[in-house]
PDB file of C-alpha atoms and ligand atoms in Angstrom:
ATOM      1  CA  MET T   1      -0.007   0.046  -0.022  1.00 98.00           C
ATOM      2  CA  LYS T   2       1.383   3.543  -0.849  1.00 97.00           C
ATOM      3  CA  LEU T   3       0.383   6.928   0.146  1.00 98.00           C
ATOM      4  CA  VAL T   4       1.203   9.708  -2.299  1.00 97.00           C
ATOM      5  CA  ILE T   5       1.629  13.038  -0.822  1.00 98.00           C
ATOM      6  CA  ALA T   6       3.121  16.554  -1.530  1.00 97.00           C
ATOM      7  CA  ASP T   7       5.329  18.855   0.232  1.00 98.00           C
ATOM      8  CA  TYR T   8       5.726  18.301   3.811  1.00 98.00           C
ATOM      9  CA  ASN T   9       6.125  22.063   4.405  1.00 98.00           C
ATOM     10  CA  TYR T  10       2.810  23.122   2.617  1.00 98.00           C
ATOM     11  CA  SER T  11       0.669  20.013   2.051  1.00 98.00           C
ATOM     12  CA  SER T  12      -2.056  20.219   4.787  1.00 98.00           C
ATOM     13  CA  TRP T  13      -4.286  17.464   3.246  1.00 98.00           C
ATOM     14  CA  SER T  14      -1.331  15.369   2.895  1.00 98.00           C
ATOM     15  CA  MET T  15      -0.562  15.715   6.561  1.00 98.00           C
ATOM     16  CA  ARG T  16      -3.753  14.086   7.694  1.00 98.00           C
ATOM     17  CA  PRO T  17      -3.608  10.571   6.496  1.00 98.00           C
ATOM     18  CA  TRP T  18       0.215  10.667   6.874  1.00 98.00           C
ATOM     19  CA  MET T  19      -0.352  11.509  10.653  1.00 98.00           C
ATOM     20  CA  PHE T  20      -2.549   8.550  11.054  1.00 98.00           C
ATOM     21  CA  VAL T  21       0.083   6.278   9.123  1.00 98.00           C
ATOM     22  CA  ARG T  22       2.863   7.499  11.377  1.00 98.00           C
ATOM     23  CA  TYR T  23       1.314   7.714  14.715  1.00 98.00           C
ATOM     24  CA  HIS T  24       0.428   4.066  14.241  1.00 98.00           C
ATOM     25  CA  LYS T  25       3.618   3.248  12.401  1.00 98.00           C
ATOM     26  CA  LEU T  26       1.491   1.545   9.705  1.00 98.00           C
ATOM     27  CA  ASP T  27       3.320  -0.639   7.128  1.00 97.00           C
ATOM     28  CA  ILE T  28       2.729   1.689   4.185  1.00 98.00           C
ATOM     29  CA  GLU T  29       5.108   3.256   1.706  1.00 98.00           C
ATOM     30  CA  ILE T  30       5.107   7.131   1.557  1.00 98.00           C
ATOM     31  CA  GLU T  31       5.876   8.636  -1.688  1.00 97.00           C
ATOM     32  CA  ARG T  32       6.415  12.423  -1.427  1.00 98.00           C
ATOM     33  CA  LEU T  33       6.145  14.448  -4.814  1.00 97.00           C
ATOM     34  CA  MET T  34       6.888  18.151  -4.710  1.00 96.00           C
ATOM     35  CA  PHE T  35       4.108  20.629  -5.741  1.00 95.00           C
ATOM     36  CA  GLU T  36       4.965  21.789  -9.307  1.00 94.00           C
ATOM     37  CA  SER T  37       7.237  18.833 -10.064  1.00 95.00           C
ATOM     38  CA  GLN T  38       7.120  16.615 -13.257  1.00 96.00           C
ATOM     39  CA  GLU T  39       6.918  13.623 -11.024  1.00 96.00           C
ATOM     40  CA  LEU T  40       3.602  14.947  -9.417  1.00 96.00           C
ATOM     41  CA  ARG T  41       2.199  15.937 -12.659  1.00 95.00           C
ATOM     42  CA  ARG T  42       2.983  12.542 -14.012  1.00 95.00           C
ATOM     43  CA  GLN T  43       1.281  10.805 -11.047  1.00 93.00           C
ATOM     44  CA  MET T  44      -1.705  12.961 -11.279  1.00 93.00           C
ATOM     45  CA  GLU T  45      -2.149  12.142 -14.983  1.00 92.00           C
ATOM     46  CA  ARG T  46      -2.191   8.493 -13.944  1.00 90.00           C
ATOM     47  CA  SER T  47      -4.688   9.157 -10.900  1.00 91.00           C
ATOM     48  CA  PHE T  48      -8.420   9.574 -10.712  1.00 90.00           C
ATOM     49  CA  SER T  49      -7.859  12.203  -8.190  1.00 89.00           C
ATOM     50  CA  ASN T  50      -8.596  15.397 -10.224  1.00 89.00           C
ATOM     51  CA  GLY T  51      -5.011  16.567  -9.824  1.00 90.00           C
ATOM     52  CA  LYS T  52      -4.933  16.427  -5.911  1.00 94.00           C
ATOM     53  CA  VAL T  53      -3.095  14.781  -3.247  1.00 96.00           C
ATOM     54  CA  PRO T  54      -3.156  12.780  -1.083  1.00 97.00           C
ATOM     55  CA  VAL T  55      -3.883   9.587  -2.810  1.00 97.00           C
ATOM     56  CA  LEU T  56      -3.710   6.039  -1.314  1.00 97.00           C
ATOM     57  CA  ILE T  57      -2.946   3.308  -3.708  1.00 97.00           C
ATOM     58  CA  ASP T  58      -3.636  -0.418  -2.666  1.00 97.00           C
ATOM     59  CA  GLY T  59      -3.091  -2.663  -5.725  1.00 96.00           C
ATOM     60  CA  PRO T  60      -5.929  -1.993  -8.059  1.00 94.00           C
ATOM     61  CA  ILE T  61      -7.654   0.306  -5.763  1.00 95.00           C
ATOM     62  CA  GLU T  62      -7.086   4.163  -5.552  1.00 96.00           C
ATOM     63  CA  VAL T  63      -8.624   6.237  -2.751  1.00 97.00           C
ATOM     64  CA  TRP T  64      -8.472  10.043  -3.372  1.00 96.00           C
ATOM     65  CA  ASP T  65     -10.466  11.632  -0.703  1.00 96.00           C
ATOM     66  CA  THR T  66      -8.760  12.265   2.858  1.00 97.00           C
ATOM     67  CA  ILE T  67     -11.760  10.975   4.934  1.00 97.00           C
ATOM     68  CA  ALA T  68     -12.196   8.204   2.597  1.00 98.00           C
ATOM     69  CA  ILE T  69      -8.342   7.386   2.853  1.00 98.00           C
ATOM     70  CA  LEU T  70      -8.805   7.637   6.772  1.00 98.00           C
ATOM     71  CA  GLU T  71     -11.800   5.361   6.773  1.00 98.00           C
ATOM     72  CA  TYR T  72      -9.967   2.872   4.430  1.00 98.00           C
ATOM     73  CA  LEU T  73      -6.847   2.688   6.812  1.00 98.00           C
ATOM     74  CA  ASN T  74      -9.017   2.241   9.782  1.00 98.00           C
ATOM     75  CA  GLU T  75     -10.883  -0.695   8.238  1.00 98.00           C
ATOM     76  CA  LYS T  76      -7.504  -2.327   7.088  1.00 98.00           C
ATOM     77  CA  PHE T  77      -5.708  -1.784  10.318  1.00 97.00           C
ATOM     78  CA  PRO T  78      -8.554  -2.363  12.965  1.00 95.00           C
ATOM     79  CA  HIS T  79      -6.020  -2.097  15.929  1.00 96.00           C
ATOM     80  CA  SER T  80      -5.576   1.602  15.168  1.00 96.00           C
ATOM     81  CA  GLY T  81      -8.890   2.599  16.738  1.00 95.00           C
ATOM     82  CA  GLY T  82      -9.665   5.464  14.121  1.00 98.00           C
ATOM     83  CA  TRP T  83     -13.097   6.264  15.743  1.00 98.00           C
ATOM     84  CA  PRO T  84     -13.960   6.540  19.510  1.00 98.00           C
ATOM     85  CA  GLU T  85     -15.336   3.342  21.170  1.00 96.00           C
ATOM     86  CA  SER T  86     -18.896   5.066  22.170  1.00 97.00           C
ATOM     87  CA  ALA T  87     -21.472   5.570  19.621  1.00 98.00           C
ATOM     88  CA  ASP T  88     -21.925   9.333  20.973  1.00 98.00           C
ATOM     89  CA  GLY T  89     -18.100   9.807  20.527  1.00 98.00           C
ATOM     90  CA  ARG T  90     -18.023   8.452  16.937  1.00 98.00           C
ATOM     91  CA  ALA T  91     -21.039  10.478  15.942  1.00 98.00           C
ATOM     92  CA  VAL T  92     -19.303  13.753  17.305  1.00 98.00           C
ATOM     93  CA  ALA T  93     -16.051  12.725  15.921  1.00 98.00           C
ATOM     94  CA  ARG T  94     -17.624  12.318  12.331  1.00 98.00           C
ATOM     95  CA  ALA T  95     -19.369  15.569  12.747  1.00 98.00           C
ATOM     96  CA  VAL T  96     -15.962  17.480  13.700  1.00 98.00           C
ATOM     97  CA  CYS T  97     -14.056  15.689  10.700  1.00 98.00           C
ATOM     98  CA  ALA T  98     -16.946  16.761   8.323  1.00 98.00           C
ATOM     99  CA  GLU T  99     -16.734  20.293   9.478  1.00 98.00           C
ATOM    100  CA  MET T 100     -12.958  20.329   9.035  1.00 98.00           C
ATOM    101  CA  HIS T 101     -13.534  19.004   5.523  1.00 96.00           C
ATOM    102  CA  SER T 102     -16.118  21.363   4.538  1.00 97.00           C
ATOM    103  CA  SER T 103     -15.388  24.573   6.487  1.00 97.00           C
ATOM    104  CA  PHE T 104     -12.940  27.105   7.664  1.00 98.00           C
ATOM    105  CA  GLN T 105     -12.158  28.723   4.479  1.00 98.00           C
ATOM    106  CA  GLY T 106     -11.177  31.971   6.142  1.00 98.00           C
ATOM    107  CA  LEU T 107      -8.468  30.275   8.165  1.00 98.00           C
ATOM    108  CA  ARG T 108      -7.420  28.151   5.345  1.00 96.00           C
ATOM    109  CA  SER T 109      -6.994  30.846   2.820  1.00 95.00           C
ATOM    110  CA  ASP T 110      -5.668  33.534   5.207  1.00 97.00           C
ATOM    111  CA  ILE T 111      -3.207  31.411   7.109  1.00 97.00           C
ATOM    112  CA  PRO T 112      -1.774  28.611   4.672  1.00 97.00           C
ATOM    113  CA  MET T 113       0.145  25.790   6.240  1.00 98.00           C
ATOM    114  CA  ASN T 114       3.820  26.836   6.255  1.00 97.00           C
ATOM    115  CA  CYS T 115       5.809  24.562   8.783  1.00 98.00           C
ATOM    116  CA  ARG T 116       9.092  26.326   8.421  1.00 97.00           C
ATOM    117  CA  ARG T 117       7.967  29.839   8.964  1.00 96.00           C
ATOM    118  CA  TYR T 118       6.808  32.157  11.759  1.00 97.00           C
ATOM    119  CA  PHE T 119       5.146  35.544  10.914  1.00 97.00           C
ATOM    120  CA  PRO T 120       5.660  37.721  14.015  1.00 95.00           C
ATOM    121  CA  SER T 121       3.850  40.760  12.988  1.00 95.00           C
ATOM    122  CA  TYR T 122       0.919  39.013  11.121  1.00 96.00           C
ATOM    123  CA  GLU T 123      -2.494  40.350  12.017  1.00 96.00           C
ATOM    124  CA  VAL T 124      -5.157  37.724  11.996  1.00 97.00           C
ATOM    125  CA  GLY T 125      -8.258  39.029  10.110  1.00 97.00           C
ATOM    126  CA  GLU T 126     -11.841  38.770  11.094  1.00 97.00           C
ATOM    127  CA  ARG T 127     -12.914  35.827   9.094  1.00 97.00           C
ATOM    128  CA  ALA T 128      -9.782  33.538  10.220  1.00 98.00           C
ATOM    129  CA  LYS T 129     -10.520  34.884  13.703  1.00 98.00           C
ATOM    130  CA  LYS T 130     -14.111  33.595  13.392  1.00 98.00           C
ATOM    131  CA  ASP T 131     -13.029  30.181  12.359  1.00 98.00           C
ATOM    132  CA  ILE T 132     -10.230  30.077  15.099  1.00 98.00           C
ATOM    133  CA  ASP T 133     -13.034  30.722  17.657  1.00 98.00           C
ATOM    134  CA  ARG T 134     -15.266  27.891  16.202  1.00 98.00           C
ATOM    135  CA  ILE T 135     -12.338  25.461  16.173  1.00 98.00           C
ATOM    136  CA  GLN T 136     -11.593  26.276  19.873  1.00 98.00           C
ATOM    137  CA  HIS T 137     -15.223  25.715  20.607  1.00 98.00           C
ATOM    138  CA  LEU T 138     -15.074  22.258  18.926  1.00 98.00           C
ATOM    139  CA  TRP T 139     -12.036  21.210  20.602  1.00 98.00           C
ATOM    140  CA  ARG T 140     -13.196  22.448  24.116  1.00 98.00           C
ATOM    141  CA  TYR T 141     -16.444  20.428  23.608  1.00 98.00           C
ATOM    142  CA  CYS T 142     -14.548  17.271  22.430  1.00 98.00           C
ATOM    143  CA  ARG T 143     -11.917  17.390  25.267  1.00 98.00           C
ATOM    144  CA  GLU T 144     -14.489  18.121  28.031  1.00 98.00           C
ATOM    145  CA  LYS T 145     -17.189  15.587  26.897  1.00 98.00           C
ATOM    146  CA  PHE T 146     -14.833  12.769  25.539  1.00 98.00           C
ATOM    147  CA  GLY T 147     -11.439  13.455  26.427  1.00 98.00           C
ATOM    148  CA  HIS T 148     -11.051  12.057  29.812  1.00 96.00           C
ATOM    149  CA  GLN T 149      -8.854   9.031  28.951  1.00 96.00           C
ATOM    150  CA  GLY T 150      -5.993  10.927  27.375  1.00 98.00           C
ATOM    151  CA  PRO T 151      -4.729  14.214  25.966  1.00 98.00           C
ATOM    152  CA  TRP T 152      -6.325  13.958  22.295  1.00 98.00           C
ATOM    153  CA  LEU T 153      -9.752  15.263  21.352  1.00 98.00           C
ATOM    154  CA  PHE T 154     -11.420  12.014  22.299  1.00 98.00           C
ATOM    155  CA  GLY T 155      -8.742  10.737  24.745  1.00 98.00           C
ATOM    156  CA  ASN T 156      -7.008   8.387  22.397  1.00 98.00           C
ATOM    157  CA  PHE T 157      -5.512   9.531  19.072  1.00 98.00           C
ATOM    158  CA  THR T 158      -8.284   9.335  16.516  1.00 98.00           C
ATOM    159  CA  ILE T 159      -8.991  10.157  12.934  1.00 98.00           C
ATOM    160  CA  ALA T 160     -10.239  13.807  14.281  1.00 98.00           C
ATOM    161  CA  ASP T 161      -6.823  14.436  15.541  1.00 98.00           C
ATOM    162  CA  ALA T 162      -5.247  13.544  12.149  1.00 98.00           C
ATOM    163  CA  MET T 163      -7.804  15.992  10.719  1.00 98.00           C
ATOM    164  CA  TYR T 164      -6.959  18.766  12.904  1.00 98.00           C
ATOM    165  CA  ALA T 165      -3.225  18.438  12.882  1.00 98.00           C
ATOM    166  CA  PRO T 166      -2.595  20.912   9.991  1.00 98.00           C
ATOM    167  CA  VAL T 167      -4.682  23.478  11.954  1.00 98.00           C
ATOM    168  CA  VAL T 168      -2.169  23.245  14.833  1.00 98.00           C
ATOM    169  CA  MET T 169       0.675  23.738  12.228  1.00 98.00           C
ATOM    170  CA  ARG T 170      -0.965  26.881  11.114  1.00 98.00           C
ATOM    171  CA  PHE T 171      -1.310  28.131  14.699  1.00 98.00           C
ATOM    172  CA  ARG T 172       2.502  27.629  15.045  1.00 96.00           C
ATOM    173  CA  SER T 173       3.074  30.131  12.243  1.00 97.00           C
ATOM    174  CA  VAL T 174       1.292  33.208  13.589  1.00 97.00           C
ATOM    175  CA  ASP T 175       0.290  34.695  16.915  1.00 95.00           C
ATOM    176  CA  VAL T 176      -3.133  33.498  17.916  1.00 96.00           C
ATOM    177  CA  ASP T 177      -4.727  33.840  21.298  1.00 95.00           C
ATOM    178  CA  LEU T 178      -5.914  30.474  22.266  1.00 98.00           C
ATOM    179  CA  ASP T 179      -7.886  29.426  25.390  1.00 98.00           C
ATOM    180  CA  GLU T 180      -6.069  26.949  27.892  1.00 98.00           C
ATOM    181  CA  VAL T 181      -7.642  23.847  26.623  1.00 98.00           C
ATOM    182  CA  SER T 182      -6.722  24.737  22.850  1.00 98.00           C
ATOM    183  CA  GLN T 183      -3.150  25.704  24.098  1.00 98.00           C
ATOM    184  CA  ALA T 184      -2.824  22.019  25.968  1.00 98.00           C
ATOM    185  CA  TYR T 185      -4.139  20.237  22.843  1.00 98.00           C
ATOM    186  CA  CYS T 186      -1.711  22.065  20.479  1.00 98.00           C
ATOM    187  CA  LYS T 187       1.026  21.233  22.974  1.00 98.00           C
ATOM    188  CA  THR T 188       0.035  17.504  22.666  1.00 98.00           C
ATOM    189  CA  MET T 189       0.132  17.634  19.121  1.00 98.00           C
ATOM    190  CA  ASN T 190       3.369  19.621  18.586  1.00 98.00           C
ATOM    191  CA  GLU T 191       5.021  17.442  20.978  1.00 98.00           C
ATOM    192  CA  SER T 192       3.863  14.136  19.493  1.00 98.00           C
ATOM    193  CA  GLU T 193       6.573  11.897  17.729  1.00 98.00           C
ATOM    194  CA  ALA T 194       4.711  11.752  14.583  1.00 98.00           C
ATOM    195  CA  VAL T 195       4.347  15.814  14.433  1.00 98.00           C
ATOM    196  CA  ARG T 196       7.992  16.004  15.191  1.00 98.00           C
ATOM    197  CA  GLU T 197       8.932  13.743  12.323  1.00 98.00           C
ATOM    198  CA  TRP T 198       6.706  15.694   9.913  1.00 98.00           C
ATOM    199  CA  LEU T 199       8.422  19.007  10.975  1.00 98.00           C
ATOM    200  CA  GLN T 200      11.931  17.254  10.468  1.00 98.00           C
ATOM    201  CA  HIS T 201      10.872  16.332   7.003  1.00 98.00           C
ATOM    202  CA  ALA T 202       9.570  19.907   6.355  1.00 98.00           C
ATOM    203  CA  GLN T 203      12.997  21.437   7.557  1.00 97.00           C
ATOM    204  CA  GLN T 204      14.722  19.250   5.040  1.00 97.00           C
ATOM    205  CA  GLU T 205      12.764  20.794   1.963  1.00 97.00           C
ATOM    206  CA  SER T 206      13.717  23.758   0.371  1.00 94.00           C
ATOM    207  CA  HIS T 207      11.140  24.240  -2.202  1.00 93.00           C
ATOM    208  CA  VAL T 208       9.353  27.542  -2.005  1.00 92.00           C
ATOM    209  CA  PHE T 209       5.683  27.207  -3.318  1.00 91.00           C
ATOM    210  CA  ASP T 210       4.610  31.027  -3.764  1.00 90.00           C
ATOM    211  CA  GLU T 211       0.900  30.350  -3.609  1.00 89.00           C
ATOM    212  CA  ASP T 212       1.178  29.440   0.063  1.00 91.00           C
ATOM    213  CA  GLU T 213       3.592  32.037   1.219  1.00 92.00           C
ATOM    214  CA  LEU T 214       2.379  34.851   3.352  1.00 92.00           C
ATOM    215  CA  ASP T 215       3.717  38.385   2.032  1.00 91.00           C
ATOM    216  CA  TRP T 216       4.618  39.359   5.651  1.00 92.00           C
ATOM    217  CA  PRO T 217       8.104  39.533   7.328  1.00 89.00           C
ATOM    218  CA  SER T 218       8.909  36.105   8.545  1.00 91.00           C
ATOM    219  CA  GLU T 219      11.484  34.227  10.649  1.00 93.00           C
ATOM    220  CA  LEU T 220      12.633  30.541  10.193  1.00 89.00           C
ATOM    221  CA  LEU T 221      11.031  28.045  12.542  1.00 91.00           C
TER     222      LEU T 221
HETATM  223  N1  GSH D   1     -10.768  16.902  -1.026  1.00 58.89           N
HETATM  224  C1  GSH D   1      -9.487  16.559  -1.147  1.00 58.89           C
HETATM  225  C2  GSH D   1      -8.623  17.893  -1.082  1.00 58.89           C
HETATM  226  C3  GSH D   1      -7.275  17.587  -1.454  1.00 58.89           C
HETATM  227  C4  GSH D   1      -6.516  18.959  -1.655  1.00 58.89           C
HETATM  228  O1  GSH D   1      -6.996  19.917  -1.971  1.00 58.89           O
HETATM  229  N2  GSH D   1      -5.121  18.792  -1.850  1.00 58.89           N
HETATM  230  C5  GSH D   1      -4.230  19.869  -2.168  1.00 58.89           C
HETATM  231  C6  GSH D   1      -3.114  19.743  -1.428  1.00 58.89           C
HETATM  232  S1  GSH D   1      -2.961  20.083   0.233  1.00 58.89           S
HETATM  233  C7  GSH D   1      -3.906  19.851  -3.575  1.00 58.89           C
HETATM  234  O2  GSH D   1      -3.707  18.582  -4.081  1.00 58.89           O
HETATM  235  N3  GSH D   1      -3.942  20.793  -4.333  1.00 58.89           N
HETATM  236  C8  GSH D   1      -3.317  20.943  -5.847  1.00 58.89           C
HETATM  237  C9  GSH D   1      -4.359  21.375  -6.681  1.00 58.89           C
HETATM  238  O3  GSH D   1      -5.484  21.942  -6.191  1.00 58.89           O
HETATM  239  O4  GSH D   1      -4.089  21.714  -7.827  1.00 58.89           O
HETATM  240  C10 GSH D   1      -9.120  15.568  -0.007  1.00 58.89           C
HETATM  241  O5  GSH D   1      -9.947  15.445   1.057  1.00 58.89           O
HETATM  242  O6  GSH D   1      -8.208  14.916   0.139  1.00 58.89           O
END
């Protein structure tokens, strides 16, 4: 089985299934192809994914949507506990994942994921602020209602944490005011072995993808 992703530094959708694979150390090959490269273009011509990563390839099967990839991995590796054990927890986890998938356009377009850079003077705009408030509300809700058995949204690491990992990376790049629960959650994410591994890969890349660079003074992280 192979997971095709793009730049560690920039590709937020790639990070989600990658996190799940690496958190659980699943035996899956990772192929990283840089944005704008010939190799990625060639792979995309062969793929059914409409030019987008991530793509999971398992023999004749290709899965090209992040949630579908995570569901597939959870089915193929049932020990990974992709969803919470309780029916209530599963329903809420699916809702927060769906909301991540379909929402937060303000945050996503105003603060692109850029793991190597910190923008000290960046001023967060109103639409991103609204999304950040909603995300903190979701995190508090999950942590308070379902998070008693561990530091992740539903206690143990689930698909929901994989889905929100790139949000935490965005919050590393700019100064955002976070409540205590959200700060603790970001700390858990940033200190996890999988995120540290992702960031090391991002540090080793030098490719600059102009589309995802903010036009503000920045420092290297
Ligand atoms: N709906 C897709 C979204 C994937 C996506 O937008 N991927 C971005 C990379 S982070 C991409 O491939 N962008 C290239 C493009 O749009 O040409 C999923 O859930 O996996």
